[in-house]
Coordinates of C-alpha atoms and ligand atoms in Angstrom, one line a residue:
X17 CA -12.3 43.0 -2.7
X18 CA -13.8 40.0 -4.3
X19 CA -16.5 39.6 -1.7
X20 CA -18.0 42.9 -2.7
X21 CA -18.3 41.8 -6.3
X22 CA -21.0 39.8 -8.0
X23 CA -19.6 36.4 -8.8
X24 CA -20.6 36.9 -12.5
X25 CA -18.6 40.1 -12.6
X26 CA -15.3 38.7 -11.3
X27 CA -12.7 38.6 -14.1
X28 CA -10.8 35.3 -13.7
X29 CA -7.9 34.8 -16.1
X30 CA -6.4 31.4 -16.8
X31 CA -2.9 31.0 -18.3
X32 CA -3.2 28.0 -20.6
X33 CA -6.1 27.0 -22.8
X34 CA -5.8 23.2 -23.0
X35 CA -8.2 20.5 -21.7
X36 CA -7.8 21.6 -18.1
X37 CA -8.8 25.1 -19.0
X38 CA -11.8 23.8 -20.9
X39 CA -13.0 21.7 -18.0
X40 CA -12.5 24.8 -15.7
X41 CA -14.6 26.8 -18.1
X42 CA -17.4 24.2 -18.0
X43 CA -17.4 24.2 -14.2
X44 CA -17.4 28.1 -14.2
X45 CA -20.3 28.1 -16.6
X46 CA -22.6 26.6 -13.9
X47 CA -22.1 29.8 -12.0
X48 CA -22.2 31.9 -15.2
X49 CA -18.7 33.0 -14.3
X50 CA -16.9 33.8 -17.6
X51 CA -13.2 32.7 -17.6
X52 CA -10.6 34.4 -19.8
X53 CA -7.8 32.4 -21.3
X54 CA -4.3 33.1 -22.6
X55 CA -2.8 30.6 -25.0
X56 CA -1.3 30.4 -28.5
X57 CA -4.5 29.6 -30.4
X58 CA -8.2 29.9 -29.9
X59 CA -8.4 26.6 -31.6
X60 CA -7.2 24.9 -28.4
X61 CA -9.7 23.0 -26.2
X62 CA -10.6 26.0 -23.9
X63 CA -11.5 28.0 -27.0
X64 CA -15.2 27.0 -26.8
X65 CA -17.7 29.0 -28.7
X66 CA -18.1 32.4 -27.0
X67 CA -14.9 31.9 -24.9
X68 CA -12.9 35.0 -24.0
X69 CA -9.7 33.8 -25.5
X70 CA -6.6 36.0 -25.9
X71 CA -4.0 34.6 -28.3
X72 CA -0.5 35.0 -27.0
X73 CA 2.1 33.1 -25.0
X74 CA 1.8 32.4 -21.3
X75 CA 5.6 32.1 -21.4
X76 CA 6.0 35.7 -22.6
X77 CA 6.4 38.5 -19.9
X78 CA 4.5 41.1 -21.8
X79 CA 1.7 38.8 -23.0
X80 CA 1.1 37.7 -19.4
X81 CA 1.3 41.2 -18.0
X82 CA -1.1 42.7 -20.5
X83 CA -3.5 39.9 -20.1
X84 CA -3.3 39.8 -16.3
X85 CA -3.8 43.6 -15.9
X86 CA -7.3 43.2 -17.2
X87 CA -8.2 40.5 -14.5
X88 CA -9.1 40.5 -10.9
X89 CA -7.7 37.0 -10.3
X90 CA -5.2 35.0 -12.4
X91 CA -4.6 31.3 -12.2
X92 CA -2.9 28.6 -14.2
X93 CA -3.7 25.3 -15.9
X94 CA 0.0 24.6 -16.6
X95 CA 3.2 25.3 -14.6
X96 CA 5.4 26.5 -17.5
X97 CA 4.3 30.1 -17.3
X98 CA 6.1 33.4 -17.0
X99 CA 6.4 33.9 -13.2
X100 CA 8.2 37.2 -13.2
X101 CA 5.1 38.7 -14.9
X102 CA 2.9 37.0 -12.3
X103 CA 5.0 38.6 -9.5
X104 CA 4.6 42.0 -11.2
X105 CA 0.9 41.5 -11.4
X106 CA 0.8 40.6 -7.7
X107 CA 2.6 43.8 -6.9
X108 CA 0.0 45.7 -8.9
X109 CA -2.8 44.2 -6.8
X110 CA -4.0 41.4 -9.1
X111 CA -4.8 38.2 -7.0
X112 CA -2.5 35.4 -8.3
X113 CA -3.1 31.8 -7.4
X114 CA -0.9 29.8 -7.0
X115 CA 1.6 32.1 -5.5
X116 CA 4.3 32.6 -8.2
X117 CA 7.2 32.2 -5.7
X118 CA 5.8 28.7 -4.9
X119 CA 5.2 28.0 -8.6
X120 CA 9.0 28.7 -9.2
X121 CA 9.8 25.9 -6.7
X122 CA 7.3 23.5 -8.2
X123 CA 8.3 24.2 -11.8
X124 CA 11.9 23.0 -11.1
X125 CA 12.0 19.4 -9.9
X126 CA 15.4 20.1 -8.3
X127 CA 14.0 22.9 -6.2
X128 CA 10.9 20.8 -5.4
X129 CA 13.0 18.0 -4.0
X130 CA 15.1 20.5 -1.9
X131 CA 11.8 21.9 -0.6
X132 CA 10.7 18.5 0.6
X133 CA 14.0 18.0 2.2
X134 CA 13.9 21.4 4.0
X135 CA 10.3 20.7 5.2
X136 CA 11.2 17.2 6.3
X137 CA 8.6 15.7 4.1
X138 CA 9.2 12.2 2.9
X139 CA 10.6 12.0 -0.7
X140 CA 13.4 9.8 -2.1
X141 CA 17.0 10.8 -1.7
X142 CA 18.4 12.8 -4.6
X143 CA 21.4 14.6 -6.1
X144 CA 21.4 17.5 -8.6
X145 CA 23.5 17.3 -11.8
X146 CA 24.4 20.0 -14.3
X147 CA 24.0 17.7 -17.3
X148 CA 24.0 14.1 -18.6
X149 CA 27.8 14.0 -18.8
X150 CA 28.2 14.6 -15.1
X151 CA 25.7 11.9 -14.3
X152 CA 27.8 9.4 -16.3
X153 CA 31.0 10.7 -14.6
X154 CA 29.4 10.1 -11.2
X155 CA 28.7 6.5 -12.2
X156 CA 32.3 6.0 -13.4
X157 CA 33.8 7.4 -10.2
X158 CA 31.4 5.3 -8.0
X159 CA 29.5 8.1 -6.3
X160 CA 26.3 7.1 -8.1
X161 CA 25.1 3.5 -8.3
X162 CA 22.2 1.7 -10.1
X163 CA 19.3 1.7 -10.1
X164 CA 18.2 5.4 -10.2
X165 CA 15.7 7.7 -11.8
X166 CA 17.0 10.8 -13.7
X167 CA 14.6 13.7 -14.3
X168 CA 15.1 16.8 -16.3
X169 CA 14.7 19.7 -13.8
X170 CA 12.4 21.7 -16.0
X171 CA 10.1 21.1 -19.0
X172 CA 9.5 17.4 -18.2
X173 CA 5.9 16.4 -19.1
X174 CA 3.9 13.1 -18.9
X175 CA 7.0 11.1 -18.3
X176 CA 8.9 12.6 -21.2
X177 CA 11.7 14.0 -19.1
X178 CA 12.2 10.9 -17.0
X179 CA 14.7 8.1 -17.5
X180 CA 14.7 5.0 -15.3
X181 CA 18.2 3.7 -15.2
X182 CA 18.4 0.1 -13.9
X183 CA 21.9 -0.9 -15.1
X184 CA 24.5 -0.1 -17.8
X185 CA 22.2 -1.2 -20.6
X186 CA 20.0 1.8 -19.8
X187 CA 22.9 4.3 -20.2
X188 CA 21.9 5.4 -23.7
X189 CA 18.6 6.7 -22.0
X190 CA 20.5 9.2 -19.9
X191 CA 19.1 12.7 -20.5
X192 CA 21.5 15.5 -21.5
X193 CA 19.6 18.0 -19.3
X194 CA 20.3 19.6 -16.0
X195 CA 18.6 17.0 -13.8
X196 CA 17.7 15.6 -10.5
X197 CA 18.8 12.0 -9.9
X198 CA 16.6 10.2 -7.4
X199 CA 16.9 6.9 -5.6
X200 CA 14.6 4.5 -7.3
X201 CA 11.6 3.6 -5.1
X202 CA 10.5 0.0 -5.0
X203 CA 7.0 0.9 -6.0
X204 CA 4.0 -1.2 -4.9
X205 CA 1.4 1.3 -6.0
X206 CA 1.3 4.9 -7.4
X207 CA -1.3 7.0 -5.6
X208 CA -2.5 10.6 -5.8
X209 CA -4.5 12.9 -3.5
X210 CA -5.9 16.2 -4.9
X211 CA -6.1 18.7 -2.0
X212 CA -7.6 22.2 -2.1
X213 CA -7.0 25.2 0.1
X214 CA -8.6 28.6 0.1
X215 CA -7.1 31.9 1.3
X216 CA -8.9 31.5 4.7
X217 CA -6.9 28.3 5.2
X218 CA -9.8 25.8 4.8
X219 CA -8.4 22.5 3.4
X220 CA -10.2 19.6 1.8
X221 CA -8.9 16.5 0.1
X222 CA -10.5 14.3 -2.5
X223 CA -10.4 10.6 -2.0
X224 CA -7.1 8.8 -2.7
X225 CA -6.8 7.4 -6.2
X226 CA -4.6 4.7 -7.6
X227 CA -2.9 5.0 -11.0
X228 CA -1.8 2.3 -13.3
X229 CA 0.5 3.2 -16.1
X230 CA 0.7 2.3 -19.8
X231 CA 3.8 0.2 -20.1
X232 CA 5.0 1.9 -23.3
X233 CA 3.7 5.5 -23.2
X234 CA 4.5 6.0 -19.5
X235 CA 1.0 7.7 -19.2
X236 CA -1.7 6.8 -16.7
X237 CA -3.8 4.1 -18.3
X238 CA -6.3 3.4 -15.5
X239 CA -7.1 5.6 -12.6
X240 CA -9.1 3.9 -9.9
X241 CA -11.0 5.5 -7.1
X242 CA -11.1 4.5 -4.3
X243 CA -7.6 3.1 -4.2
X244 CA -7.4 -0.5 -3.0
X245 CA -5.3 0.2 0.0
X246 CA -5.7 -0.4 3.7
X247 CA -7.6 2.3 5.6
X248 CA -4.6 3.3 7.6
X249 CA -2.5 3.7 4.5
X250 CA -5.3 5.8 3.0
X251 CA -5.3 8.0 6.1
X252 CA -1.5 8.4 5.9
X253 CA -1.8 9.4 2.2
X254 CA -4.5 12.0 3.0
X255 CA -2.6 13.4 6.0
X256 CA 0.6 13.6 3.9
X257 CA -1.2 15.5 1.1
X258 CA -2.5 18.0 3.7
X259 CA 1.0 18.4 5.2
X260 CA 2.4 19.2 1.7
X261 CA -0.4 21.7 1.0
X262 CA 0.2 23.4 4.4
X263 CA 4.0 23.5 3.7
X264 CA 3.3 25.3 0.3
X265 CA 0.5 27.4 1.8
X266 CA -1.0 28.1 -1.6
X267 CA -4.6 28.7 -2.6
X268 CA -6.2 26.5 -5.2
X269 CA -5.6 22.9 -5.9
X270 CA -2.5 20.8 -5.3
X271 CA -2.3 17.3 -6.8
X272 CA 0.1 15.3 -4.7
X273 CA 1.5 12.2 -6.5
X274 CA 2.7 9.6 -4.1
X275 CA 4.5 6.2 -4.2
X276 CA 3.5 3.4 -1.8
X277 CA 6.6 1.2 -1.6
X278 CA 6.9 -2.5 -0.9
X279 CA 7.3 -1.8 2.9
X280 CA 4.1 0.2 2.9
X281 CA 6.0 3.5 3.3
X282 CA 4.6 6.5 1.4
X283 CA 6.9 8.9 -0.5
X284 CA 6.1 12.1 -2.3
X285 CA 6.8 11.9 -6.0
X286 CA 5.8 15.4 -7.2
X287 CA 3.0 17.9 -7.1
X288 CA 1.1 20.1 -9.5
X289 CA -0.6 23.3 -8.3
X290 CA -3.6 23.1 -10.5
X291 CA -6.4 20.6 -11.7
X292 CA -4.8 17.3 -12.6
X293 CA -5.4 14.1 -14.5
X294 CA -5.7 12.2 -11.3
X295 CA -8.8 14.3 -10.4
X296 CA -10.8 14.0 -13.7
X297 CA -13.1 11.4 -12.3
X298 CA -14.4 13.9 -9.7
X299 CA -16.6 15.5 -12.5
X300 CA -18.7 12.3 -12.6
X301 CA -18.1 10.8 -9.2
X302 CA -18.0 13.5 -6.5
X303 CA -20.5 16.3 -5.5
X304 CA -17.9 18.9 -6.3
X305 CA -15.5 18.4 -9.2
X306 CA -11.8 19.3 -8.9
X307 CA -12.5 22.1 -11.4
X308 CA -15.2 23.7 -9.3
X309 CA -13.1 23.2 -6.2
X310 CA -10.2 25.1 -7.8
X311 CA -12.5 28.0 -8.6
X312 CA -13.9 28.0 -5.0
X313 CA -10.4 27.9 -3.6
X314 CA -8.9 30.8 -5.7
X315 CA -12.0 32.9 -5.1
X316 CA -11.8 32.2 -1.4
X317 CA -15.2 30.7 -1.2
X318 CA -16.2 27.7 1.1
X319 CA -14.8 24.5 -0.3
X320 CA -17.3 21.9 -1.7
X321 CA -18.1 18.4 -0.6
X322 CA -15.5 15.9 -1.8
X323 CA -17.1 12.6 -0.7
X324 CA -17.2 9.9 -3.3
X325 CA -20.7 9.4 -4.7
X326 CA -19.8 6.3 -6.6
X327 CA -16.6 4.3 -7.3
X328 CA -15.0 5.2 -10.6
X329 CA -12.4 4.1 -13.1
X330 CA -11.0 6.8 -15.4
X331 CA -9.2 6.1 -18.7
X332 CA -7.3 8.6 -20.8
X333 CA -8.3 8.4 -24.5
X334 CA -4.9 8.6 -26.2
X335 CA -4.1 9.1 -29.9
X336 CA -3.2 5.8 -31.5
X337 CA 0.4 5.1 -32.3
X338 CA -0.1 5.2 -36.1
X339 CA 0.7 8.8 -36.7
X340 CA -0.1 12.5 -36.6
X341 CA -2.9 14.2 -38.4
X342 CA -6.5 15.5 -38.2
X343 CA -8.2 13.4 -35.5
X344 CA -10.9 10.9 -36.5
X345 CA -12.9 8.9 -33.9
X346 CA -13.7 5.3 -34.6
X347 CA -16.0 3.2 -32.4
X348 CA -17.4 6.1 -30.5
X349 CA -21.0 4.9 -30.8
X350 CA -20.2 1.4 -29.5
X351 CA -18.3 2.9 -26.5
X352 CA -21.1 5.3 -25.8
X353 CA -23.5 2.4 -25.3
X354 CA -21.5 1.3 -22.2
X355 CA -23.7 2.0 -19.2
X356 CA -22.1 4.5 -16.8
X357 CA -19.4 5.6 -19.2
X358 CA -19.1 9.4 -19.2
X359 CA -17.2 10.8 -22.2
X360 CA -15.1 13.9 -22.2
X361 CA -13.5 14.7 -25.6
X362 CA -11.1 17.7 -25.7
X363 CA -11.6 18.7 -29.3
X364 CA -7.9 18.7 -30.2
X365 CA -7.8 19.0 -34.0
X366 CA -4.6 17.0 -34.4
X367 CA -4.0 13.5 -33.0
X368 CA -0.5 12.3 -32.3
X369 CA 0.7 9.0 -30.9
X370 CA -0.3 8.8 -27.2
X371 CA -1.6 12.4 -27.2
X372 CA -4.3 12.9 -24.5
X373 CA -7.4 13.5 -26.7
X374 CA -10.1 12.9 -24.0
X375 CA -11.0 10.8 -21.1
X376 CA -13.8 8.5 -20.0
X377 CA -15.0 8.0 -16.4
X378 CA -16.9 4.8 -15.7
X379 CA -18.9 5.0 -12.5
X380 CA -20.2 1.7 -11.1
X381 CA -20.9 0.5 -7.5
X382 CA -18.8 -2.5 -8.4
X383 CA -15.2 -1.5 -9.1
X384 CA -14.4 -4.8 -10.9
X385 CA -17.3 -4.3 -13.3
X386 CA -16.1 -0.7 -13.8
X387 CA -12.7 -2.0 -14.8
X388 CA -14.3 -4.4 -17.3
X389 CA -16.3 -1.6 -18.8
X390 CA -13.2 0.5 -19.0
X391 CA -11.4 -2.2 -21.0
X392 CA -14.4 -2.5 -23.3
X393 CA -14.4 1.2 -24.0
X394 CA -10.6 1.1 -24.5
X395 CA -10.9 -1.7 -27.0
X396 CA -13.8 -0.1 -28.8
X397 CA -12.5 3.3 -29.5
X398 CA -9.6 4.4 -31.7
X399 CA -8.5 7.9 -32.4
X400 CA -6.2 8.1 -35.4
X401 CA -5.4 10.5 -38.2
X402 CA -8.1 10.7 -40.9
X403 CA -7.7 8.2 -43.6
X404 CA -5.8 5.6 -41.5
X405 CA -8.8 3.9 -39.9
Ligands
ADP1228 P1 6.1 13.5 -15.0 O1 6.3 14.8 -14.3 O2 6.6 13.5 -16.4 O3 4.8 12.9 -14.8 P2 7.2 11.8 -12.9 O4 8.2 12.5 -12.0 O5 5.8 11.7 -12.3 O6 7.2 12.4 -14.3 O7 7.7 10.3 -13.2 C1 7.0 9.5 -14.2 C2 7.0 8.1 -13.7 O8 8.3 7.6 -13.5 C3 6.3 7.9 -12.3 O9 4.9 7.8 -12.4 C4 6.9 6.6 -11.9 O10 6.3 5.5 -12.5 C5 8.4 6.7 -12.4 N1 9.2 7.3 -11.3 C6 9.5 8.6 -11.1 N2 10.3 8.8 -10.0 C7 10.6 7.6 -9.5 C8 11.3 7.1 -8.4 N3 12.0 7.9 -7.6 N4 11.4 5.7 -8.2 C9 10.7 4.9 -9.0 N5 10.0 5.3 -10.1 C10 9.9 6.6 -10.3

């Protein structure tokens, strides 16, 4: 059906209007393809001037159904959407990517782990628990031993629903939620591969990236591409990402987060079926960005070139820890003077401690120099509530 339509006439709806939606809209604008967004407020990042923005909840059945019925294709920029409405839309002939059945699996970290087990894909051993009390009971009766990682099955985000329990001193951190408890991997590096697949089954990966985390916020602090790993490890990471994509069989992007352990074994941590933080650098360092690739994939177009034009370091611009309020940017001019630093501000009105307010990708042939520039940008810029800086 889509092949008979002019690309500028295809109605593409996106559930979620945050920064990922905004960057999808910017990629779509190159083709003059208007995207339509559903989210609570047109003040959100994807609510650019002239945007087609419907205010409503992507968690609400009727809102999603009414929005989707006006679209040819519906996709997501967040997992926490109403999947029963997406299934209904699918039955009415709307093209929905990713497949809502698979989205149901990915949304629930417990089902996701069971999926890897069924598919014989490498992911750390796990047990499901109904609540925090049963986790503590399992420790007492000896069926669960330290160290382990407890994750809320649903609604976890940017490390919020994750508790690393090393010994009894960490017991107060145990989450009350229905959760999956995983064996703690002895991590050497955290890697990610963003992979795309279109309906015809064409698959392409972006280069493997390496993530370094902020010690307090548990958010990615530096993202480095290419990852500094041996070529054979890189190949294994790429092959594994392709296997995971084939197992899910969805169209669009799949960001596959991986752990490389101290014995050089690779484990799947989790996946996201949408553009992802670990692919932001592709806007400035690859011929095709992850955002354009997602559009190509969901429209069943040929996938674009993913080779790395230039090494890159990406940093998230996080709200400072001083408080919540209207965002003000200090030191922007100084950081803009750094050569090769590409700024992406999301336009969120309110800053909060560690909130993702933007990102900067530094491209440089020399990765060490790129890291230094990233540190300079990081130390120059501060995003805090108006009146506090
Ligand atoms: P989120 O979905 O909130 O991003 P993740 O499942 O990616 O949460 O976990 C956040 C971080 O917690 C990971 O990046 C990693 O540093 C740590 N972590 C998660 N699972 C494990 C594990 N099984 N072993 C060791 N560390 C883990």
